[in-house]
Structure formats: structure tokens, C-alpha cells
mmCIF file of C-alpha atoms in Angstrom:
data_model
loop_
_atom_site.group_PDB
_atom_site.id
_atom_site.type_symbol
_atom_site.label_atom_id
_atom_site.label_comp_id
_atom_site.label_asym_id
_atom_site.label_seq_id
_atom_site.Cartn_x
_atom_site.Cartn_y
_atom_site.Cartn_z
ATOM 1 C CA LEU A 377 105.534 -13.498 92.134
ATOM 2 C CA LEU A 378 103.441 -15.848 90.004
ATOM 3 C CA SER A 379 100.290 -14.789 91.827
ATOM 4 C CA ILE A 380 101.001 -11.183 90.849
ATOM 5 C CA HIS A 381 101.073 -11.744 87.103
ATOM 6 C CA GLY A 382 98.791 -14.786 87.102
ATOM 7 C CA PRO A 383 95.616 -12.789 86.296
ATOM 8 C CA VAL A 384 97.438 -11.355 83.281
ATOM 9 C CA ASN A 385 99.494 -14.128 81.689
ATOM 10 C CA PHE A 386 98.278 -17.509 82.910
ATOM 11 C CA ASP A 387 96.763 -19.720 80.214
ATOM 12 C CA ARG A 388 92.995 -19.637 79.831
ATOM 13 C CA SER A 389 92.326 -22.885 81.707
ATOM 14 C CA VAL A 390 93.674 -21.194 84.841
ATOM 15 C CA ASN A 391 93.023 -17.528 84.068
ATOM 16 C CA SER A 392 89.299 -18.054 83.586
ATOM 17 C CA ILE A 393 88.873 -19.328 87.151
ATOM 18 C CA ILE A 394 90.953 -16.607 88.824
ATOM 19 C CA SER A 395 88.399 -14.480 90.666
ATOM 20 C CA GLU A 396 90.399 -11.297 90.008
ATOM 21 C CA VAL A 397 89.614 -11.507 86.303
ATOM 22 C CA ILE A 398 86.369 -9.558 85.939
ATOM 23 C CA TRP A 399 86.208 -9.460 82.134
ATOM 24 C CA PRO A 400 88.383 -12.109 80.466
ATOM 25 C CA GLY A 401 89.958 -11.193 77.158
ATOM 26 C CA ASN A 402 89.346 -13.078 73.925
ATOM 27 C CA VAL A 403 92.433 -11.996 71.971
ATOM 28 C CA ILE A 404 95.366 -14.337 72.338
ATOM 29 C CA SER A 405 98.853 -13.010 73.098
ATOM 30 C CA ARG A 406 101.213 -14.078 70.320
ATOM 31 C CA SER A 407 104.080 -11.708 71.047
ATOM 32 C CA GLN A 408 106.012 -13.408 73.835
ATOM 33 C CA ARG A 409 109.065 -13.948 71.675
ATOM 34 C CA TYR A 410 109.426 -10.157 71.505
ATOM 35 C CA PHE A 411 109.263 -9.702 75.272
ATOM 36 C CA ALA A 412 111.398 -12.557 76.526
ATOM 37 C CA SER A 413 114.870 -13.972 76.347
ATOM 38 C CA LEU A 414 116.618 -17.159 75.275
ATOM 39 C CA ALA A 415 117.247 -19.750 77.964
ATOM 40 C CA SER A 416 120.719 -21.201 77.705
ATOM 41 C CA SER A 417 121.564 -24.836 78.365
ATOM 42 C CA SER A 418 124.733 -23.925 80.265
ATOM 43 C CA ALA A 419 125.339 -25.031 83.848
ATOM 44 C CA THR A 420 124.609 -21.509 85.060
ATOM 45 C CA ARG A 421 121.079 -21.775 83.664
ATOM 46 C CA SER A 422 121.366 -18.221 82.457
ATOM 47 C CA VAL A 423 119.046 -16.316 80.166
ATOM 48 C CA ASP A 424 120.538 -14.494 77.207
ATOM 49 C CA GLY A 425 118.835 -11.223 76.314
ATOM 50 C CA ASP A 426 117.036 -11.152 72.964
ATOM 51 C CA ALA A 427 113.970 -8.988 73.564
ATOM 52 C CA VAL A 428 112.836 -6.639 70.805
ATOM 53 C CA VAL A 429 110.582 -4.678 73.178
ATOM 54 C CA SER A 430 112.569 -3.083 75.993
ATOM 55 C CA VAL A 431 111.516 -1.249 79.156
ATOM 56 C CA PRO A 432 112.892 2.264 79.863
ATOM 57 C CA LEU A 433 114.885 2.961 83.000
ATOM 58 C CA ASN A 434 112.268 5.379 84.339
ATOM 59 C CA ILE A 435 109.747 2.520 84.558
ATOM 60 C CA ALA A 436 112.189 0.506 86.666
ATOM 61 C CA GLU A 437 112.502 3.537 88.939
ATOM 62 C CA LEU A 438 108.719 3.954 89.134
ATOM 63 C CA PHE A 439 108.195 0.841 91.267
ATOM 64 C CA TYR A 440 108.277 1.191 95.050
ATOM 65 C CA THR A 441 110.925 0.022 97.475
ATOM 66 C CA SER A 442 110.270 -3.031 99.626
ATOM 67 C CA ASN A 443 108.785 -0.574 102.154
ATOM 68 C CA GLY A 444 106.039 0.363 99.707
ATOM 69 C CA VAL A 445 107.024 3.988 99.035
ATOM 70 C CA PRO A 446 108.773 5.707 96.067
ATOM 71 C CA ILE A 447 112.527 5.214 95.866
ATOM 72 C CA ASP A 448 113.197 8.960 96.153
ATOM 73 C CA GLU A 449 111.101 9.185 99.352
ATOM 74 C CA ASP A 450 112.239 6.078 101.232
ATOM 75 C CA MET A 451 114.505 7.207 104.068
ATOM 76 C CA THR A 452 116.419 3.897 104.094
ATOM 77 C CA PHE A 453 116.905 3.463 100.329
ATOM 78 C CA ASP A 454 120.267 4.532 98.878
ATOM 79 C CA TYR A 455 118.746 6.718 96.177
ATOM 80 C CA ALA A 456 121.955 8.657 95.468
ATOM 81 C CA GLY A 457 123.900 5.413 95.067
ATOM 82 C CA ARG A 458 121.294 3.504 93.079
ATOM 83 C CA TYR A 459 123.504 3.320 89.961
ATOM 84 C CA THR A 460 126.459 1.816 91.816
ATOM 85 C CA THR A 461 126.699 -1.963 92.061
ATOM 86 C CA ALA A 462 126.461 -4.755 94.618
ATOM 87 C CA THR A 463 126.222 -8.540 94.643
ATOM 88 C CA ALA A 464 123.136 -10.258 96.001
ATOM 89 C CA GLY A 465 123.173 -12.245 99.209
ATOM 90 C CA ALA A 466 120.919 -15.027 100.446
ATOM 91 C CA ASP A 467 118.139 -12.555 101.279
ATOM 92 C CA HIS A 468 117.644 -11.912 97.551
ATOM 93 C CA LYS A 469 118.159 -15.459 96.250
ATOM 94 C CA TYR A 470 114.704 -15.650 94.647
ATOM 95 C CA TYR A 471 115.070 -12.180 93.118
ATOM 96 C CA ILE A 472 118.711 -11.640 92.113
ATOM 97 C CA SER A 473 121.442 -14.090 91.146
ATOM 98 C CA SER A 474 124.592 -14.021 93.272
ATOM 99 C CA SER A 475 126.696 -14.831 90.180
ATOM 100 C CA GLY A 476 127.869 -11.235 89.814
ATOM 101 C CA PRO A 477 127.154 -7.589 90.607
ATOM 102 C CA THR A 478 124.166 -5.606 89.452
ATOM 103 C CA ALA A 479 122.865 -2.098 90.132
ATOM 104 C CA LYS A 480 121.802 -1.249 93.679
ATOM 105 C CA LEU A 481 118.622 0.046 92.060
ATOM 106 C CA HIS A 482 117.534 -3.606 91.826
ATOM 107 C CA PHE A 483 117.827 -4.367 95.537
ATOM 108 C CA ASN A 484 115.134 -4.049 98.199
ATOM 109 C CA ARG A 485 112.300 -3.393 95.782
ATOM 110 C CA GLU A 486 108.648 -4.403 96.046
ATOM 111 C CA PRO A 487 107.440 -7.820 94.770
ATOM 112 C CA ARG A 488 105.802 -6.322 91.658
ATOM 113 C CA PHE A 489 109.206 -5.051 90.533
ATOM 114 C CA TYR A 490 110.569 -8.601 90.486
ATOM 115 C CA ALA A 491 107.363 -10.090 89.059
ATOM 116 C CA ASP A 492 107.066 -7.596 86.188
ATOM 117 C CA LEU A 493 110.653 -6.827 85.174
ATOM 118 C CA ALA A 494 113.747 -8.764 84.224
ATOM 119 C CA PHE A 495 117.154 -7.112 84.494
ATOM 120 C CA ASP A 496 120.826 -8.049 84.516
ATOM 121 C CA ARG A 497 121.256 -10.808 87.152
ATOM 122 C CA GLY A 498 117.512 -10.754 87.868
ATOM 123 C CA ILE A 499 116.028 -14.218 88.494
ATOM 124 C CA TRP A 500 113.648 -15.329 85.738
ATOM 125 C CA TYR A 501 111.554 -18.099 87.283
ATOM 126 C CA GLY A 502 110.326 -20.462 84.611
ATOM 127 C CA MET A 503 112.057 -20.707 81.242
ATOM 128 C CA GLY A 504 111.976 -24.472 81.686
ATOM 129 C CA ILE A 505 112.661 -24.438 85.440
ATOM 130 C CA GLU A 506 109.544 -24.579 87.596
ATOM 131 C CA ASN A 507 111.143 -25.705 90.842
ATOM 132 C CA ALA A 508 112.646 -22.963 93.003
ATOM 133 C CA ALA A 509 114.943 -25.567 94.574
ATOM 134 C CA ASN A 510 116.403 -26.641 91.210
ATOM 135 C CA ALA A 511 119.830 -28.190 91.788
ATOM 136 C CA ASN A 512 121.458 -26.209 88.980
ATOM 137 C CA GLY A 513 119.994 -22.925 90.135
ATOM 138 C CA LEU A 514 117.338 -20.673 88.641
ATOM 139 C CA ASN A 515 117.503 -18.859 85.341
ATOM 140 C CA TYR A 516 118.643 -15.267 85.469
ATOM 141 C CA ALA A 517 118.869 -12.522 82.878
ATOM 142 C CA LYS A 518 122.187 -11.348 81.491
ATOM 143 C CA GLY A 519 122.737 -7.955 79.955
ATOM 144 C CA TYR A 520 126.359 -7.404 79.097
ATOM 145 C CA PRO A 521 128.765 -7.640 76.119
ATOM 146 C CA GLY A 522 128.911 -10.805 74.070
ATOM 147 C CA LEU A 523 125.144 -11.269 74.216
ATOM 148 C CA VAL A 524 122.242 -9.757 72.318
ATOM 149 C CA SER A 525 120.858 -7.675 75.151
ATOM 150 C CA SER A 526 117.685 -5.740 75.637
ATOM 151 C CA TYR A 527 118.382 -2.213 74.404
ATOM 152 C CA THR A 528 117.734 -0.765 77.853
ATOM 153 C CA GLY A 529 118.764 -3.703 80.038
ATOM 154 C CA TYR A 530 115.152 -4.424 81.072
ATOM 155 C CA TRP A 531 112.616 -6.951 79.781
ATOM 156 C CA PRO A 532 108.800 -6.952 80.378
ATOM 157 C CA LYS A 533 108.710 -10.328 82.172
ATOM 158 C CA LYS A 534 105.061 -9.795 83.127
ATOM 159 C CA LEU A 535 104.058 -10.398 79.503
ATOM 160 C CA VAL A 536 105.628 -13.867 79.344
ATOM 161 C CA ASN A 537 103.915 -16.964 80.736
ATOM 162 C CA TYR A 538 106.246 -18.727 83.152
ATOM 163 C CA ARG A 539 105.808 -22.012 81.259
ATOM 164 C CA THR A 540 106.892 -20.490 77.943
ATOM 165 C CA THR A 541 110.386 -21.699 77.070
ATOM 166 C CA PHE A 542 113.235 -20.542 74.855
ATOM 167 C CA ALA A 543 116.210 -22.829 74.301
ATOM 168 C CA GLY A 544 118.626 -21.886 71.538
ATOM 169 C CA SER A 545 116.435 -21.510 68.458
ATOM 170 C CA SER A 546 113.596 -23.512 70.012
ATOM 171 C CA PHE A 547 110.536 -21.589 71.175
ATOM 172 C CA THR A 548 107.512 -23.081 72.946
ATOM 173 C CA GLN A 549 104.803 -20.580 73.780
ATOM 174 C CA VAL A 550 102.091 -21.112 76.379
ATOM 175 C CA ALA A 551 99.402 -18.831 75.019
ATOM 176 C CA TYR A 552 97.284 -16.602 77.229
ATOM 177 C CA TYR A 553 94.473 -14.073 76.846
ATOM 178 C CA PRO A 554 95.185 -10.760 78.609
ATOM 179 C CA PRO A 555 92.115 -9.637 80.602
ATOM 180 C CA ILE A 556 90.073 -6.604 79.598
ATOM 181 C CA VAL A 557 89.235 -5.700 83.208
ATOM 182 C CA ARG A 558 90.505 -7.147 86.471
ATOM 183 C CA LEU A 559 89.677 -6.425 90.081
ATOM 184 C CA ALA A 560 92.685 -4.220 90.933
ATOM 185 C CA ASP A 561 91.771 -1.922 88.035
ATOM 186 C CA LEU A 562 88.249 -1.421 89.393
ATOM 187 C CA GLN A 563 89.449 -0.937 92.956
ATOM 188 C CA LEU A 564 91.938 1.753 91.988
ATOM 189 C CA LEU A 565 89.413 3.503 89.732
ATOM 190 C CA TYR A 566 86.958 3.616 92.631
ATOM 191 C CA ALA A 567 89.598 4.897 95.043
ATOM 192 C CA GLU A 568 90.582 7.593 92.539
ATOM 193 C CA ALA A 569 86.989 8.732 92.000
ATOM 194 C CA LEU A 570 86.256 8.760 95.721
ATOM 195 C CA ASN A 571 89.371 10.793 96.501
ATOM 196 C CA GLU A 572 88.412 13.372 93.860
ATOM 197 C CA ALA A 573 84.869 13.576 95.243
ATOM 198 C CA GLU A 574 85.507 13.492 98.977
ATOM 199 C CA GLY A 575 89.239 13.525 99.629
ATOM 200 C CA PRO A 576 91.206 11.046 101.763
ATOM 201 C CA GLY A 577 89.303 8.782 104.118
ATOM 202 C CA PRO A 578 88.987 5.182 105.337
ATOM 203 C CA GLU A 579 87.029 4.058 102.274
ATOM 204 C CA VAL A 580 89.657 5.380 99.847
ATOM 205 C CA TYR A 581 92.478 3.781 101.815
ATOM 206 C CA ARG A 582 90.544 0.516 101.982
ATOM 207 C CA TYR A 583 90.572 0.027 98.223
ATOM 208 C CA ILE A 584 94.137 1.193 97.635
ATOM 209 C CA ASP A 585 95.365 -0.949 100.504
ATOM 210 C CA SER A 586 93.524 -3.966 99.112
ATOM 211 C CA VAL A 587 95.617 -3.723 95.953
ATOM 212 C CA ARG A 588 98.798 -3.136 97.957
ATOM 213 C CA LEU A 589 98.102 -6.099 100.231
ATOM 214 C CA ARG A 590 97.654 -8.225 97.122
ATOM 215 C CA ALA A 591 101.135 -7.048 96.056
ATOM 216 C CA GLY A 592 102.719 -7.873 99.424
ATOM 217 C CA LEU A 593 102.816 -4.307 100.770
ATOM 218 C CA LYS A 594 101.416 -2.627 103.867
ATOM 219 C CA GLY A 595 98.784 0.097 103.754
ATOM 220 C CA VAL A 596 99.375 3.572 102.355
ATOM 221 C CA VAL A 597 99.215 5.525 105.628
ATOM 222 C CA GLN A 598 101.275 2.950 107.527
ATOM 223 C CA SER A 599 103.953 2.806 104.823
ATOM 224 C CA TRP A 600 104.303 6.569 104.383
ATOM 225 C CA THR A 601 104.284 7.236 108.125
ATOM 226 C CA ALA A 602 107.003 4.689 108.824
ATOM 227 C CA HIS A 603 109.268 5.046 105.789
ATOM 228 C CA SER A 604 108.659 8.176 103.703
ATOM 229 C CA ALA A 605 110.386 11.516 104.044
ATOM 230 C CA ASN A 606 106.991 12.950 103.053
ATOM 231 C CA ALA A 607 104.922 11.222 105.742
ATOM 232 C CA SER A 608 101.839 13.446 105.344
ATOM 233 C CA LYS A 609 101.486 12.801 101.605
ATOM 234 C CA PRO A 610 98.498 10.399 101.831
ATOM 235 C CA LEU A 611 96.607 12.785 104.130
ATOM 236 C CA SER A 612 95.811 15.425 101.459
ATOM 237 C CA LYS A 613 93.748 15.069 98.315
ATOM 238 C CA GLU A 614 96.659 16.193 96.121
ATOM 239 C CA GLY A 615 99.131 13.866 97.816
ATOM 240 C CA LEU A 616 96.797 10.894 97.691
ATOM 241 C CA ARG A 617 96.032 11.657 94.042
ATOM 242 C CA SER A 618 99.738 11.372 93.281
ATOM 243 C CA ILE A 619 99.927 8.081 95.190
ATOM 244 C CA ILE A 620 96.916 6.628 93.354
ATOM 245 C CA HIS A 621 98.367 7.630 89.999
ATOM 246 C CA GLN A 622 101.657 5.915 90.778
ATOM 247 C CA GLU A 623 99.847 2.880 92.184
ATOM 248 C CA ARG A 624 97.893 2.471 88.941
ATOM 249 C CA ARG A 625 101.005 2.890 86.806
ATOM 250 C CA ILE A 626 102.735 0.164 88.808
ATOM 251 C CA GLU A 627 99.863 -2.284 89.226
ATOM 252 C CA LEU A 628 98.696 -2.075 85.595
ATOM 253 C CA CYS A 629 102.143 -1.750 84.042
ATOM 254 C CA PHE A 630 102.343 -3.264 80.508
ATOM 255 C CA GLU A 631 98.587 -3.966 80.424
ATOM 256 C CA GLY A 632 97.586 -1.237 77.955
ATOM 257 C CA GLU A 633 95.845 0.927 80.564
ATOM 258 C CA VAL A 634 98.458 3.462 81.577
ATOM 259 C CA GLY A 635 98.531 5.460 78.328
ATOM 260 C CA TRP A 636 94.821 6.190 78.671
ATOM 261 C CA ASP A 637 95.257 7.045 82.346
ATOM 262 C CA LEU A 638 98.023 9.521 81.566
ATOM 263 C CA LYS A 639 95.837 11.197 78.952
ATOM 264 C CA ARG A 640 92.844 11.658 81.228
ATOM 265 C CA TRP A 641 95.148 12.884 83.994
ATOM 266 C CA LYS A 642 96.674 15.321 81.482
ATOM 267 C CA GLU A 643 100.108 13.888 82.317
ATOM 268 C CA TYR A 644 100.801 12.123 79.025
ATOM 269 C CA VAL A 645 103.012 14.790 77.483
ATOM 270 C CA ALA A 646 105.071 15.272 80.640
ATOM 271 C CA ALA A 647 105.582 11.521 81.091
ATOM 272 C CA ASN A 648 106.518 10.895 77.452
ATOM 273 C CA SER A 649 108.734 13.931 76.971
ATOM 274 C CA LEU A 650 111.299 12.434 79.323
ATOM 275 C CA PRO A 651 114.352 10.887 77.641
ATOM 276 C CA TYR A 652 114.138 7.148 77.053
ATOM 277 C CA GLN A 653 117.094 5.913 79.049
ATOM 278 C CA GLY A 654 118.611 2.527 79.800
ATOM 279 C CA TRP A 655 121.833 0.820 80.747
ATOM 280 C CA ASN A 656 124.756 0.798 78.344
ATOM 281 C CA TYR A 657 124.291 -2.707 76.951
ATOM 282 C CA ARG A 658 127.449 -2.289 74.877
ATOM 283 C CA GLY A 659 129.565 -1.579 77.944
ATOM 284 C CA THR A 660 132.510 -3.772 78.817
ATOM 285 C CA THR A 661 131.945 -3.995 82.582
ATOM 286 C CA THR A 662 129.052 -3.993 85.022
ATOM 287 C CA ALA A 663 130.584 -1.127 86.980
ATOM 288 C CA LEU A 664 130.182 2.498 85.930
#
């Protein structure tokens, strides 16, 4: 998970030597207190929600399943029951706390989902704990009554360096410089241009799959063939275009690129006319 957001939020001493950073940025990020939460000193090592900037529900639904396909296409994902709840088992111990139930929407998702987003019961590695085998457990986000929650129940974890800490009123920020251009951006731009010029082919798949492999997923054709109800989607120019668009929105989420992409795709109005939805952070129970 750290390798996924490392090119974006690692401090300059590390970021500048990461080969994925093509054009390092020179403007420091000073906004982490608006994206993160407060780490409690309780035995549960929980994280109390206090983010000013919240992530809409539709962004959480944009990320793929663990099979690397959209949640509404994956034949094994309980899409209809995604708003019901479940409690995590050992197979999710580095992703979801077993301390209580959370939405099924948060289970069996791709690594970028867990690297980029925090949610109720979602593990937040860091926040003063940098050992996954910590005896007191890992920090996890809370989003329920009695706490100052994110307004939607989601936090943009990707924008917070893992060594930044919040404890009560104490805030220690590990500054970073978001990159202007990184390798995945170039690879997806090339794949997009090649698909528009020539349609699907080995070269297009090569560059998309390179980004997916980096994110812990299998290739486009393999993933759609094995797990999607729309198995032929990556075989047409229109289908592959849709896949590339979603891949860019996921890979570059929160990096300031997607708004411009949506405009040049002429999808900005459609994407931003949707209602901004989130969980009921004033609710009295985790269950609906």
C-alpha cells in the first residue's frame, strides 16, 4: 500500500529517487491536516475522524474489486448487498479492523482502494504506528456518532504521508511535494492515444497492464475474461476507452489530473451532476 502512494506523498528525500516520478513537484503540500484524522491514544489505537475535505461515495464505488474489474461487473461481488454490513476476518486484517462491522462495499477491493481511501473501520497504517505487527493493533478510522466524522465517511488517505501524526491537539506533518508528472500518467496517456488511433491491441494492453501490475492487479483481458459479466469489453475501441478512462480516474485519484481528463473527454458535466452522497455520519448505528 505504501508503494502505491509513495510516488505521491513520500517526503522529498525519498520521492526524488523514486524512478516513477518523471517531473518532481516544487510546491510543498501543507494541507494534510484537512485530509487526515486524529490518532487517539486509547488501547484500540483508533483514529477519530476530523477531515475537512471528504470523499464522495461514488469515488469509493469507482475503484475495482480485488479481481480488477468494476464492482457492478464482477460476477462474484455482492453489488446488490454492498450497503449491508459485515465484520472483517483475518483475510482483511491489514485492510479492515475486526473491531466492528462496516459496509460490504469495503470488502474484497483492489489495493489502490485501501491505499487511497480511509473509511469506517478501515486500517490507517501510520499515524504513529509503522510496524504492521504492533502489539496494540493498527490504527483504524471511525465514522460514527460521538466523533467528529468526515461528512461522507471517507477520507483521502493518499494525500497524507504515513509518517505524519495526529495525537489529540498535536500535529506533526511530514511534508512532501506532489509530482507534476509520474510514469503511470504517461503510460495511460499513451495507451489512450494508441487506442483512439488504432484500437485495441497488444501495445495498448501492455501499457495499461503495466499500471495494473504496479497496483497488484492482473491484465485487462485476463481480468475481464475471468471475472466480468461483460467479458468482451476490452476487445472493442469503445469498451477499452471506457476501461482506460476508469483506470486513469482510479490511478490518478486526488492528484489534480482527473478534472482535466473529464473535460477533454467531455464527461465533466455528467460526472459532476451526480448527487454528492456519503454515509449518514450522524446515524446511531452502523447498520442501515
